Amino acid sequence: MPNIKSAIKRVKVAEKANAANSQAKSAMRTTVRKAEQALATGAENAQELVVAAHKALDTAASKGLIHKNAASRKKSRLTKKAN
């Protein structure tokens, strides 16, 4: 544990940001997984879930959780499965 006040604060802030980023990234993965499962089973709401997954990927890319090219690649593959 750091002794300097500013370093202590940085540790606290980093932990808080890490928790928020982990939660957001996990939610994004869950959304994508649900869309993939819906496409595999041929569910009626599959198209809605794909749109939600695209939105989640765009949001994650804009927040810097994943690279924009990775988001684009995942969206492309998901759309390919949908067609």
PDB file of N, CA and C in Angstrom:
ATOM      1  N   MET A   1       0.846  -1.180   0.000  1.00  0.00           N
ATOM      2  CA  MET A   1       0.000   0.000   0.000  1.00  0.00           C
ATOM      3  C   MET A   1       0.889   1.241   0.000  1.00  0.00           C
ATOM      4  N   PRO A   2       0.567   2.194  -0.838  1.00  0.00           N
ATOM      5  CA  PRO A   2       1.383   3.408  -0.905  1.00  0.00           C
ATOM      6  C   PRO A   2       1.265   4.259   0.362  1.00  0.00           C
ATOM      7  N   ASN A   3       2.286   5.038   0.605  1.00  0.00           N
ATOM      8  CA  ASN A   3       2.301   5.926   1.771  1.00  0.00           C
ATOM      9  C   ASN A   3       1.912   7.355   1.410  1.00  0.00           C
ATOM     10  N   ILE A   4       2.135   7.736   0.172  1.00  0.00           N
ATOM     11  CA  ILE A   4       1.864   9.102  -0.261  1.00  0.00           C
ATOM     12  C   ILE A   4       0.375   9.267  -0.533  1.00  0.00           C
ATOM     13  N   LYS A   5      -0.159  10.398  -0.078  1.00  0.00           N
ATOM     14  CA  LYS A   5      -1.599  10.636  -0.155  1.00  0.00           C
ATOM     15  C   LYS A   5      -2.137  10.552  -1.581  1.00  0.00           C
ATOM     16  N   SER A   6      -1.435  11.160  -2.514  1.00  0.00           N
ATOM     17  CA  SER A   6      -1.908  11.149  -3.907  1.00  0.00           C
ATOM     18  C   SER A   6      -1.864   9.735  -4.494  1.00  0.00           C
ATOM     19  N   ALA A   7      -0.873   8.949  -4.100  1.00  0.00           N
ATOM     20  CA  ALA A   7      -0.763   7.573  -4.585  1.00  0.00           C
ATOM     21  C   ALA A   7      -1.875   6.709  -3.998  1.00  0.00           C
ATOM     22  N   ILE A   8      -2.233   6.967  -2.746  1.00  0.00           N
ATOM     23  CA  ILE A   8      -3.347   6.246  -2.115  1.00  0.00           C
ATOM     24  C   ILE A   8      -4.633   6.538  -2.877  1.00  0.00           C
ATOM     25  N   LYS A   9      -4.830   7.807  -3.221  1.00  0.00           N
ATOM     26  CA  LYS A   9      -6.033   8.189  -3.967  1.00  0.00           C
ATOM     27  C   LYS A   9      -6.042   7.531  -5.344  1.00  0.00           C
ATOM     28  N   ARG A  10      -4.901   7.487  -6.028  1.00  0.00           N
ATOM     29  CA  ARG A  10      -4.836   6.870  -7.344  1.00  0.00           C
ATOM     30  C   ARG A  10      -5.228   5.400  -7.275  1.00  0.00           C
ATOM     31  N   VAL A  11      -4.808   4.716  -6.213  1.00  0.00           N
ATOM     32  CA  VAL A  11      -5.163   3.305  -6.039  1.00  0.00           C
ATOM     33  C   VAL A  11      -6.675   3.163  -5.889  1.00  0.00           C
ATOM     34  N   LYS A  12      -7.277   4.020  -5.077  1.00  0.00           N
ATOM     35  CA  LYS A  12      -8.727   3.973  -4.868  1.00  0.00           C
ATOM     36  C   LYS A  12      -9.474   4.263  -6.165  1.00  0.00           C
ATOM     37  N   VAL A  13      -9.044   5.288  -6.883  1.00  0.00           N
ATOM     38  CA  VAL A  13      -9.702   5.671  -8.135  1.00  0.00           C
ATOM     39  C   VAL A  13      -9.551   4.560  -9.171  1.00  0.00           C
ATOM     40  N   ALA A  14      -8.357   3.966  -9.229  1.00  0.00           N
ATOM     41  CA  ALA A  14      -8.108   2.896 -10.193  1.00  0.00           C
ATOM     42  C   ALA A  14      -8.981   1.679  -9.891  1.00  0.00           C
ATOM     43  N   GLU A  15      -9.141   1.356  -8.617  1.00  0.00           N
ATOM     44  CA  GLU A  15      -9.992   0.215  -8.235  1.00  0.00           C
ATOM     45  C   GLU A  15     -11.445   0.467  -8.622  1.00  0.00           C
ATOM     46  N   LYS A  16     -11.901   1.698  -8.398  1.00  0.00           N
ATOM     47  CA  LYS A  16     -13.278   2.053  -8.728  1.00  0.00           C
ATOM     48  C   LYS A  16     -13.503   1.986 -10.242  1.00  0.00           C
ATOM     49  N   ALA A  17     -12.550   2.512 -11.009  1.00  0.00           N
ATOM     50  CA  ALA A  17     -12.661   2.482 -12.467  1.00  0.00           C
ATOM     51  C   ALA A  17     -12.597   1.051 -12.983  1.00  0.00           C
ATOM     52  N   ASN A  18     -11.734   0.242 -12.380  1.00  0.00           N
ATOM     53  CA  ASN A  18     -11.598  -1.148 -12.788  1.00  0.00           C
ATOM     54  C   ASN A  18     -12.902  -1.898 -12.566  1.00  0.00           C
ATOM     55  N   ALA A  19     -13.551  -1.648 -11.437  1.00  0.00           N
ATOM     56  CA  ALA A  19     -14.823  -2.310 -11.145  1.00  0.00           C
ATOM     57  C   ALA A  19     -15.896  -1.907 -12.157  1.00  0.00           C
ATOM     58  N   ALA A  20     -15.963  -0.623 -12.472  1.00  0.00           N
ATOM     59  CA  ALA A  20     -16.960  -0.136 -13.429  1.00  0.00           C
ATOM     60  C   ALA A  20     -16.689  -0.691 -14.830  1.00  0.00           C
ATOM     61  N   ASN A  21     -15.424  -0.692 -15.232  1.00  0.00           N
ATOM     62  CA  ASN A  21     -15.070  -1.204 -16.555  1.00  0.00           C
ATOM     63  C   ASN A  21     -15.335  -2.699 -16.666  1.00  0.00           C
ATOM     64  N   SER A  22     -15.031  -3.447 -15.609  1.00  0.00           N
ATOM     65  CA  SER A  22     -15.267  -4.892 -15.611  1.00  0.00           C
ATOM     66  C   SER A  22     -16.748  -5.192 -15.731  1.00  0.00           C
ATOM     67  N   GLN A  23     -17.553  -4.433 -15.018  1.00  0.00           N
ATOM     68  CA  GLN A  23     -18.998  -4.628 -15.057  1.00  0.00           C
ATOM     69  C   GLN A  23     -19.549  -4.314 -16.447  1.00  0.00           C
ATOM     70  N   ALA A  24     -19.098  -3.225 -17.042  1.00  0.00           N
ATOM     71  CA  ALA A  24     -19.573  -2.837 -18.371  1.00  0.00           C
ATOM     72  C   ALA A  24     -19.143  -3.844 -19.433  1.00  0.00           C
ATOM     73  N   LYS A  25     -17.908  -4.326 -19.323  1.00  0.00           N
ATOM     74  CA  LYS A  25     -17.403  -5.290 -20.292  1.00  0.00           C
ATOM     75  C   LYS A  25     -18.142  -6.618 -20.170  1.00  0.00           C
ATOM     76  N   SER A  26     -18.433  -7.007 -18.947  1.00  0.00           N
ATOM     77  CA  SER A  26     -19.182  -8.233 -18.704  1.00  0.00           C
ATOM     78  C   SER A  26     -20.592  -8.138 -19.266  1.00  0.00           C
ATOM     79  N   ALA A  27     -21.235  -6.987 -19.080  1.00  0.00           N
ATOM     80  CA  ALA A  27     -22.584  -6.773 -19.610  1.00  0.00           C
ATOM     81  C   ALA A  27     -22.569  -6.825 -21.132  1.00  0.00           C
ATOM     82  N   MET A  28     -21.526  -6.263 -21.741  1.00  0.00           N
ATOM     83  CA  MET A  28     -21.399  -6.296 -23.192  1.00  0.00           C
ATOM     84  C   MET A  28     -21.258  -7.728 -23.685  1.00  0.00           C
ATOM     85  N   ARG A  29     -20.417  -8.511 -23.023  1.00  0.00           N
ATOM     86  CA  ARG A  29     -20.224  -9.916 -23.405  1.00  0.00           C
ATOM     87  C   ARG A  29     -21.528 -10.701 -23.275  1.00  0.00           C
ATOM     88  N   THR A  30     -22.272 -10.440 -22.195  1.00  0.00           N
ATOM     89  CA  THR A  30     -23.538 -11.124 -21.971  1.00  0.00           C
ATOM     90  C   THR A  30     -24.531 -10.801 -23.085  1.00  0.00           C
ATOM     91  N   THR A  31     -24.606  -9.548 -23.473  1.00  0.00           N
ATOM     92  CA  THR A  31     -25.518  -9.127 -24.538  1.00  0.00           C
ATOM     93  C   THR A  31     -25.169  -9.822 -25.849  1.00  0.00           C
ATOM     94  N   VAL A  32     -23.883  -9.885 -26.172  1.00  0.00           N
ATOM     95  CA  VAL A  32     -23.438 -10.533 -27.407  1.00  0.00           C
ATOM     96  C   VAL A  32     -23.748 -12.030 -27.342  1.00  0.00           C
ATOM     97  N   ARG A  33     -23.493 -12.643 -26.202  1.00  0.00           N
ATOM     98  CA  ARG A  33     -23.746 -14.074 -26.037  1.00  0.00           C
ATOM     99  C   ARG A  33     -25.229 -14.398 -26.202  1.00  0.00           C
ATOM    100  N   LYS A  34     -26.095 -13.570 -25.629  1.00  0.00           N
ATOM    101  CA  LYS A  34     -27.537 -13.774 -25.760  1.00  0.00           C
ATOM    102  C   LYS A  34     -27.971 -13.683 -27.219  1.00  0.00           C
ATOM    103  N   ALA A  35     -27.409 -12.732 -27.947  1.00  0.00           N
ATOM    104  CA  ALA A  35     -27.740 -12.570 -29.362  1.00  0.00           C
ATOM    105  C   ALA A  35     -27.294 -13.794 -30.156  1.00  0.00           C
ATOM    106  N   GLU A  36     -26.094 -14.288 -29.877  1.00  0.00           N
ATOM    107  CA  GLU A  36     -25.589 -15.467 -30.577  1.00  0.00           C
ATOM    108  C   GLU A  36     -26.448 -16.693 -30.295  1.00  0.00           C
ATOM    109  N   GLN A  37     -26.857 -16.858 -29.033  1.00  0.00           N
ATOM    110  CA  GLN A  37     -27.704 -17.992 -28.675  1.00  0.00           C
ATOM    111  C   GLN A  37     -29.065 -17.886 -29.345  1.00  0.00           C
ATOM    112  N   ALA A  38     -29.611 -16.683 -29.412  1.00  0.00           N
ATOM    113  CA  ALA A  38     -30.915 -16.487 -30.053  1.00  0.00           C
ATOM    114  C   ALA A  38     -30.832 -16.813 -31.540  1.00  0.00           C
ATOM    115  N   LEU A  39     -29.729 -16.433 -32.176  1.00  0.00           N
ATOM    116  CA  LEU A  39     -29.556 -16.744 -33.593  1.00  0.00           C
ATOM    117  C   LEU A  39     -29.402 -18.250 -33.812  1.00  0.00           C
ATOM    118  N   ALA A  40     -28.695 -18.910 -32.899  1.00  0.00           N
ATOM    119  CA  ALA A  40     -28.478 -20.353 -33.025  1.00  0.00           C
ATOM    120  C   ALA A  40     -29.769 -21.138 -32.856  1.00  0.00           C
ATOM    121  N   THR A  41     -30.634 -20.676 -31.950  1.00  0.00           N
ATOM    122  CA  THR A  41     -31.889 -21.389 -31.695  1.00  0.00           C
ATOM    123  C   THR A  41     -33.012 -20.905 -32.594  1.00  0.00           C
ATOM    124  N   GLY A  42     -32.803 -19.816 -33.298  1.00  0.00           N
ATOM    125  CA  GLY A  42     -33.831 -19.281 -34.177  1.00  0.00           C
ATOM    126  C   GLY A  42     -34.969 -18.610 -33.432  1.00  0.00           C
ATOM    127  N   ALA A  43     -34.641 -17.921 -32.358  1.00  0.00           N
ATOM    128  CA  ALA A  43     -35.662 -17.248 -31.547  1.00  0.00           C
ATOM    129  C   ALA A  43     -36.303 -16.101 -32.324  1.00  0.00           C
ATOM    130  N   GLU A  44     -37.523 -15.759 -31.923  1.00  0.00           N
ATOM    131  CA  GLU A  44     -38.266 -14.702 -32.614  1.00  0.00           C
ATOM    132  C   GLU A  44     -37.636 -13.327 -32.415  1.00  0.00           C
ATOM    133  N   ASN A  45     -37.084 -13.091 -31.223  1.00  0.00           N
ATOM    134  CA  ASN A  45     -36.524 -11.772 -30.908  1.00  0.00           C
ATOM    135  C   ASN A  45     -35.028 -11.685 -31.223  1.00  0.00           C
ATOM    136  N   ALA A  46     -34.535 -12.565 -32.080  1.00  0.00           N
ATOM    137  CA  ALA A  46     -33.102 -12.605 -32.389  1.00  0.00           C
ATOM    138  C   ALA A  46     -32.620 -11.285 -32.992  1.00  0.00           C
ATOM    139  N   GLN A  47     -33.420 -10.711 -33.882  1.00  0.00           N
ATOM    140  CA  GLN A  47     -33.002  -9.472 -34.545  1.00  0.00           C
ATOM    141  C   GLN A  47     -32.883  -8.320 -33.544  1.00  0.00           C
ATOM    142  N   GLU A  48     -33.813  -8.270 -32.580  1.00  0.00           N
ATOM    143  CA  GLU A  48     -33.752  -7.234 -31.543  1.00  0.00           C
ATOM    144  C   GLU A  48     -32.498  -7.398 -30.697  1.00  0.00           C
ATOM    145  N   LEU A  49     -32.156  -8.649 -30.387  1.00  0.00           N
ATOM    146  CA  LEU A  49     -30.968  -8.908 -29.576  1.00  0.00           C
ATOM    147  C   LEU A  49     -29.689  -8.562 -30.335  1.00  0.00           C
ATOM    148  N   VAL A  50     -29.694  -8.764 -31.643  1.00  0.00           N
ATOM    149  CA  VAL A  50     -28.528  -8.395 -32.456  1.00  0.00           C
ATOM    150  C   VAL A  50     -28.342  -6.883 -32.433  1.00  0.00           C
ATOM    151  N   VAL A  51     -29.445  -6.145 -32.545  1.00  0.00           N
ATOM    152  CA  VAL A  51     -29.374  -4.682 -32.497  1.00  0.00           C
ATOM    153  C   VAL A  51     -28.844  -4.226 -31.133  1.00  0.00           C
ATOM    154  N   ALA A  52     -29.313  -4.878 -30.061  1.00  0.00           N
ATOM    155  CA  ALA A  52     -28.840  -4.544 -28.712  1.00  0.00           C
ATOM    156  C   ALA A  52     -27.352  -4.858 -28.566  1.00  0.00           C
ATOM    157  N   ALA A  53     -26.908  -5.965 -29.166  1.00  0.00           N
ATOM    158  CA  ALA A  53     -25.490  -6.338 -29.106  1.00  0.00           C
ATOM    159  C   ALA A  53     -24.645  -5.319 -29.864  1.00  0.00           C
ATOM    160  N   HIS A  54     -25.130  -4.857 -31.018  1.00  0.00           N
ATOM    161  CA  HIS A  54     -24.406  -3.838 -31.782  1.00  0.00           C
ATOM    162  C   HIS A  54     -24.253  -2.566 -30.953  1.00  0.00           C
ATOM    163  N   LYS A  55     -25.327  -2.183 -30.281  1.00  0.00           N
ATOM    164  CA  LYS A  55     -25.292  -0.977 -29.451  1.00  0.00           C
ATOM    165  C   LYS A  55     -24.295  -1.147 -28.307  1.00  0.00           C
ATOM    166  N   ALA A  56     -24.311  -2.325 -27.672  1.00  0.00           N
ATOM    167  CA  ALA A  56     -23.395  -2.593 -26.557  1.00  0.00           C
ATOM    168  C   ALA A  56     -21.946  -2.564 -27.028  1.00  0.00           C
ATOM    169  N   LEU A  57     -21.681  -3.121 -28.203  1.00  0.00           N
ATOM    170  CA  LEU A  57     -20.320  -3.118 -28.743  1.00  0.00           C
ATOM    171  C   LEU A  57     -19.863  -1.705 -29.074  1.00  0.00           C
ATOM    172  N   ASP A  58     -20.756  -0.904 -29.664  1.00  0.00           N
ATOM    173  CA  ASP A  58     -20.408   0.490 -29.969  1.00  0.00           C
ATOM    174  C   ASP A  58     -20.105   1.279 -28.698  1.00  0.00           C
ATOM    175  N   THR A  59     -20.922   1.065 -27.675  1.00  0.00           N
ATOM    176  CA  THR A  59     -20.719   1.759 -26.403  1.00  0.00           C
ATOM    177  C   THR A  59     -19.386   1.365 -25.773  1.00  0.00           C
ATOM    178  N   ALA A  60     -19.089   0.062 -25.788  1.00  0.00           N
ATOM    179  CA  ALA A  60     -17.831  -0.414 -25.212  1.00  0.00           C
ATOM    180  C   ALA A  60     -16.639   0.154 -25.966  1.00  0.00           C
ATOM    181  N   ALA A  61     -16.758   0.253 -27.283  1.00  0.00           N
ATOM    182  CA  ALA A  61     -15.659   0.802 -28.087  1.00  0.00           C
ATOM    183  C   ALA A  61     -15.481   2.290 -27.806  1.00  0.00           C
ATOM    184  N   SER A  62     -16.596   3.009 -27.648  1.00  0.00           N
ATOM    185  CA  SER A  62     -16.482   4.447 -27.405  1.00  0.00           C
ATOM    186  C   SER A  62     -15.907   4.743 -26.024  1.00  0.00           C
ATOM    187  N   LYS A  63     -16.125   3.839 -25.070  1.00  0.00           N
ATOM    188  CA  LYS A  63     -15.576   4.021 -23.727  1.00  0.00           C
ATOM    189  C   LYS A  63     -14.149   3.500 -23.610  1.00  0.00           C
ATOM    190  N   GLY A  64     -13.667   2.860 -24.661  1.00  0.00           N
ATOM    191  CA  GLY A  64     -12.297   2.350 -24.641  1.00  0.00           C
ATOM    192  C   GLY A  64     -12.160   0.998 -23.981  1.00  0.00           C
ATOM    193  N   LEU A  65     -13.259   0.292 -23.764  1.00  0.00           N
ATOM    194  CA  LEU A  65     -13.193  -1.024 -23.141  1.00  0.00           C
ATOM    195  C   LEU A  65     -12.651  -2.058 -24.115  1.00  0.00           C
ATOM    196  N   ILE A  66     -13.015  -1.912 -25.392  1.00  0.00           N
ATOM    197  CA  ILE A  66     -12.459  -2.751 -26.445  1.00  0.00           C
ATOM    198  C   ILE A  66     -12.054  -1.830 -27.592  1.00  0.00           C
ATOM    199  N   HIS A  67     -11.184  -2.317 -28.440  1.00  0.00           N
ATOM    200  CA  HIS A  67     -10.728  -1.523 -29.575  1.00  0.00           C
ATOM    201  C   HIS A  67     -11.850  -1.385 -30.586  1.00  0.00           C
ATOM    202  N   LYS A  68     -11.882  -0.277 -31.295  1.00  0.00           N
ATOM    203  CA  LYS A  68     -12.968  -0.029 -32.257  1.00  0.00           C
ATOM    204  C   LYS A  68     -12.968  -1.068 -33.369  1.00  0.00           C
ATOM    205  N   ASN A  69     -11.794  -1.541 -33.764  1.00  0.00           N
ATOM    206  CA  ASN A  69     -11.736  -2.570 -34.810  1.00  0.00           C
ATOM    207  C   ASN A  69     -12.261  -3.905 -34.293  1.00  0.00           C
ATOM    208  N   ALA A  70     -12.026  -4.192 -33.027  1.00  0.00           N
ATOM    209  CA  ALA A  70     -12.554  -5.423 -32.426  1.00  0.00           C
ATOM    210  C   ALA A  70     -14.076  -5.359 -32.384  1.00  0.00           C
ATOM    211  N   ALA A  71     -14.613  -4.201 -32.037  1.00  0.00           N
ATOM    212  CA  ALA A  71     -16.071  -4.030 -32.006  1.00  0.00           C
ATOM    213  C   ALA A  71     -16.636  -4.202 -33.411  1.00  0.00           C
ATOM    214  N   SER A  72     -15.983  -3.611 -34.384  1.00  0.00           N
ATOM    215  CA  SER A  72     -16.431  -3.712 -35.766  1.00  0.00           C
ATOM    216  C   SER A  72     -16.397  -5.162 -36.238  1.00  0.00           C
ATOM    217  N   ARG A  73     -15.348  -5.874 -35.893  1.00  0.00           N
ATOM    218  CA  ARG A  73     -15.210  -7.282 -36.282  1.00  0.00           C
ATOM    219  C   ARG A  73     -16.310  -8.133 -35.661  1.00  0.00           C
ATOM    220  N   LYS A  74     -16.567  -7.924 -34.373  1.00  0.00           N
ATOM    221  CA  LYS A  74     -17.617  -8.683 -33.683  1.00  0.00           C
ATOM    222  C   LYS A  74     -18.990  -8.387 -34.270  1.00  0.00           C
ATOM    223  N   LYS A  75     -19.249  -7.108 -34.583  1.00  0.00           N
ATOM    224  CA  LYS A  75     -20.526  -6.719 -35.188  1.00  0.00           C
ATOM    225  C   LYS A  75     -20.689  -7.376 -36.551  1.00  0.00           C
ATOM    226  N   SER A  76     -19.609  -7.387 -37.341  1.00  0.00           N
ATOM    227  CA  SER A  76     -19.656  -7.967 -38.663  1.00  0.00           C
ATOM    228  C   SER A  76     -19.962  -9.464 -38.595  1.00  0.00           C
ATOM    229  N   ARG A  77     -19.299 -10.167 -37.700  1.00  0.00           N
ATOM    230  CA  ARG A  77     -19.509 -11.608 -37.566  1.00  0.00           C
ATOM    231  C   ARG A  77     -20.916 -11.925 -37.058  1.00  0.00           C
ATOM    232  N   LEU A  78     -21.413 -11.088 -36.158  1.00  0.00           N
ATOM    233  CA  LEU A  78     -22.758 -11.284 -35.632  1.00  0.00           C
ATOM    234  C   LEU A  78     -23.795 -11.063 -36.737  1.00  0.00           C
ATOM    235  N   THR A  79     -23.587 -10.038 -37.540  1.00  0.00           N
ATOM    236  CA  THR A  79     -24.501  -9.756 -38.649  1.00  0.00           C
ATOM    237  C   THR A  79     -24.465 -10.878 -39.677  1.00  0.00           C
ATOM    238  N   LYS A  80     -23.282 -11.422 -39.911  1.00  0.00           N
ATOM    239  CA  LYS A  80     -23.115 -12.526 -40.864  1.00  0.00           C
ATOM    240  C   LYS A  80     -23.900 -13.747 -40.396  1.00  0.00           C
ATOM    241  N   LYS A  81     -23.889 -14.009 -39.087  1.00  0.00           N
ATOM    242  CA  LYS A  81     -24.662 -15.129 -38.538  1.00  0.00           C
ATOM    243  C   LYS A  81     -26.157 -14.887 -38.662  1.00  0.00           C
ATOM    244  N   ALA A  82     -26.543 -13.622 -38.581  1.00  0.00           N
ATOM    245  CA  ALA A  82     -27.970 -13.272 -38.635  1.00  0.00           C
ATOM    246  C   ALA A  82     -28.546 -13.464 -40.037  1.00  0.00           C
ATOM    247  N   ASN A  83     -27.713 -13.359 -41.057  1.00  0.00           N
ATOM    248  CA  ASN A  83     -28.202 -13.479 -42.446  1.00  0.00           C
ATOM    249  C   ASN A  83     -28.077 -14.859 -42.988  1.00  0.00           C
TER     250      ASN A  83
END
